[in-house]
Amino acid sequence: MKKYILAIDQGTTSSRALLFDLDGKPCAVGQQEFRQYFPANGWVEHDPLEIWSSTVASCRSALASVAADAADLICIGITNQRETTIVWDRQSGEPVHPAIVWQDRRTSDYCQSLRQQEQLVELIQDKTGLLLDPYFSATKLRWILNNVEGARERAEKGELAFGTVDSYLLWQLSGGRQHSTDASNASRTMLFNIRQQCWDDELLELFDIPRNLLPEVKDCAADFGLSDKSVLGAEVPVTGILGDQQAAAFGQCCFHPGMAKSTYGTGCFLLVNTGSEMVKSSNRLLSTVAYRLNNQTSYAIEGSIFMAGATMQWLRDEMRLIKTAADSETMARATSDDLSVYLVPAFTGLGAPYWDADARAAIFGMTRDTGDKEIVTAGLMSVCYQTRDLAEAIAADGASLETLRVDGGMIKNDYLLQKLADVLACEVHRPTVTETTALGAAYVAGLQAGIYDSLDQISSKWQLDKATKPEKDEQWRQARYRGWLDAVGRTRSVV
Ligand code: ADP
């Protein structure tokens, strides 16, 4: 009978479950979307129970699609939307408040007030690798304790549990028996000391978080307990957890310093492995835990861009210049390579390395003959230039990109891959299995379950679908990138 690894991929808009065979080949997928709640300007919430029910439904549907059941599963790996914050009652499992999603900005003013103390910003970056921002869990958790009636008292008494989504799913999966997380998810809470690999007392005090709320932090490949029989019909060991971007890097086998992956979905996340040393960024990138195995931590530098595929959605839905995202490729191929039109997609501000929340989008350099295809091409090129911005910051921090492994919905677009290679002056590699996030969760779980015995063995499974080499010369590259930097400069809120 065929055996599988179940990878749960709990994302921001949908929950998915994939079955991989022991060679890492995807065999089945189940998926269910769930509701997004926007109760106030800048607030984004999920219902934890919907997160859970959609996850279970996806698992069952993946199993049913290949007529498999829990007895065919060797292990479960979890990967998840990161930073999203949930607090629940340890007895009943009942959440005390909706999940506060990573996008939620309700603690902006509080973060802004803390930022006045420069040494605090330094301290937080030094300990956690993160920038002081509402994005991370700490201020969201503090908000719940301060704003939900009785929550702080119940927390002090040990009645409540905090977790990121992985931890909440594990609690539910195990029938309330396990309250743990992994080091990669812990590294996104802004409460975890990534150098010492422990919850940090000074930060807990700063954010007023009782220690007894927190999950135990384990390696990414670890014994996280058994799923309860009631969930899938039989007990299955949960043996791996990784945050989504770390899982994608793991699925792309970025196991050595300098290896990098970039995921081009709605937004874009680039991670470079920096090895066993935490590299503290001087260029507004994040340092984070890539993975921790056998108590050995591998670190990464991370940069994120808000608008990648989302710019295609804007061109399609608001501007109506394309019918489908794929049309962008045909139009770009009919446009001059020396295009001097720049679209800076700062619709919601600019992410790394600018972190300019008040910048706004604009198109520059239009002439009388500028038409729809130039604007669409400028949209695609903006993805390349923004990646170059990240690459520049990474290089300034002392790490460099050798080749870039790519994944995400946009990488079907071969024109984009070519322009990425041209703008970055680096080879761009697309793997055959592009479900890298779920694959990373499957691999890490498989390591602990004994299916794989080393990272080298996992690496040997990575297969190249397409390598794209730079075709343009340095003069072209410099001229285009100078034009981009000039355009970005004009969109900045403060110069
Ligand atoms: P997410 O996981 O963030 O929901 P996906 O990885 O599924 O996103 O990627 C979807 C994004 O990729 C969409 O924003 C879509 O506009 C973009 N996209 C899909 N196909 C193409 C294409 N051929 N060219 C450019 N963009 C594309």
XYZ file of N, CA, C and O and ligand atoms in Angstrom, residues 13 263-267 308-313 316 325-329 380 407-413 416, ligand 1:
135
model
N -5.308 33.089 3.130
C -6.661 33.127 2.583
C -7.279 31.728 2.452
O -8.485 31.611 2.320
N 9.937 33.786 -3.393
C 8.593 33.313 -3.698
C 7.782 34.469 -4.265
O 7.643 35.508 -3.619
N 7.274 34.305 -5.479
C 6.497 35.359 -6.137
C 5.031 34.977 -6.191
O 4.585 34.324 -7.127
N 4.307 35.341 -5.135
C 2.859 35.152 -5.112
C 2.231 36.535 -5.126
O 2.632 37.393 -5.912
N 1.277 36.752 -4.235
C 0.669 38.076 -4.098
C 1.759 39.106 -3.813
O 1.867 40.139 -4.460
N 2.572 38.787 -2.803
C 3.765 39.586 -2.516
C 4.989 38.753 -2.856
O 4.873 37.730 -3.547
N 3.702 41.965 -5.666
C 4.345 41.271 -6.787
C 3.199 40.861 -7.721
O 2.773 41.667 -8.560
N 2.639 39.651 -7.551
C 1.469 39.257 -8.340
C 0.298 40.212 -8.124
O -0.554 40.370 -9.004
N 0.259 40.853 -6.979
C -0.833 41.792 -6.687
C -0.844 42.943 -7.694
O -1.908 43.494 -7.998
N 0.307 43.282 -8.251
C 0.335 44.332 -9.281
C -0.372 43.828 -10.540
O -1.084 44.582 -11.211
N -0.222 42.548 -10.831
C -0.938 41.957 -11.979
C -2.454 41.997 -11.726
O -3.241 42.252 -12.629
N -2.828 41.739 -10.490
C -4.264 41.788 -10.160
C -4.805 43.198 -10.355
O -5.910 43.394 -10.860
N -5.227 43.932 -13.940
C -6.360 43.184 -14.475
C -7.694 43.745 -13.972
O -8.573 44.060 -14.767
N -3.588 37.205 -15.735
C -2.200 37.545 -15.373
C -1.233 37.065 -16.459
O -0.226 37.714 -16.756
N -1.596 35.938 -17.093
C -0.707 35.361 -18.118
C -0.587 36.270 -19.345
O 0.434 36.242 -20.049
N -1.607 37.111 -19.609
C -1.535 38.046 -20.747
C -0.329 38.970 -20.639
O 0.158 39.492 -21.644
N 0.119 39.203 -19.416
C 1.220 40.148 -19.214
C 2.459 39.688 -19.996
O 3.223 40.509 -20.502
N 2.619 38.383 -20.139
C 3.812 37.875 -20.824
C 3.786 38.218 -22.311
O 4.768 38.730 -22.864
N 5.415 44.306 -14.587
C 6.246 43.097 -14.434
C 7.669 43.466 -14.026
O 8.264 42.835 -13.150
N 9.882 30.369 -6.790
C 8.621 29.633 -6.758
C 7.478 30.631 -6.631
O 7.715 31.837 -6.642
N 6.248 30.133 -6.508
C 5.079 31.018 -6.423
C 4.379 31.131 -7.776
O 4.942 30.789 -8.817
N 3.146 31.631 -7.747
C 2.271 31.653 -8.930
C 2.828 32.412 -10.123
O 2.501 32.097 -11.277
N 3.668 33.425 -9.893
C 4.154 34.259 -11.005
C 5.229 33.589 -11.857
O 5.524 34.057 -12.957
N 5.830 32.531 -11.355
C 7.029 32.032 -12.053
C 6.718 31.164 -13.261
O 7.623 30.667 -13.935
N 5.421 31.030 -13.548
C 5.041 30.432 -14.835
C 5.446 31.375 -15.964
O 5.543 30.971 -17.111
N 5.637 32.648 -15.622
C 5.901 33.686 -16.613
C 7.397 33.704 -16.982
O 8.233 34.207 -16.240
N 9.212 37.070 -17.157
C 9.602 37.565 -15.829
C 10.926 36.925 -15.385
O 11.814 37.611 -14.876
P -0.571 33.476 -3.115
O -0.004 32.191 -2.603
O 0.072 34.707 -2.539
O -2.073 33.538 -3.065
P 0.178 32.437 -5.723
O 1.529 31.879 -5.466
O -0.962 31.514 -5.942
O -0.203 33.562 -4.674
O 0.335 33.369 -7.033
C -0.749 34.102 -7.528
C -0.257 35.417 -8.107
O 0.539 35.169 -9.267
C -1.412 36.296 -8.515
O -1.234 37.571 -7.948
C -1.314 36.359 -10.036
O -1.628 37.668 -10.470
C 0.137 36.019 -10.322
N 0.305 35.282 -11.587
C -0.213 34.071 -11.898
N 0.158 33.702 -13.159
C 0.923 34.700 -13.652
C 1.618 34.927 -14.899
N 1.591 34.030 -15.868
N 2.300 36.093 -15.033
C 2.339 37.003 -14.034
N 1.722 36.836 -12.852
C 1.030 35.706 -12.655
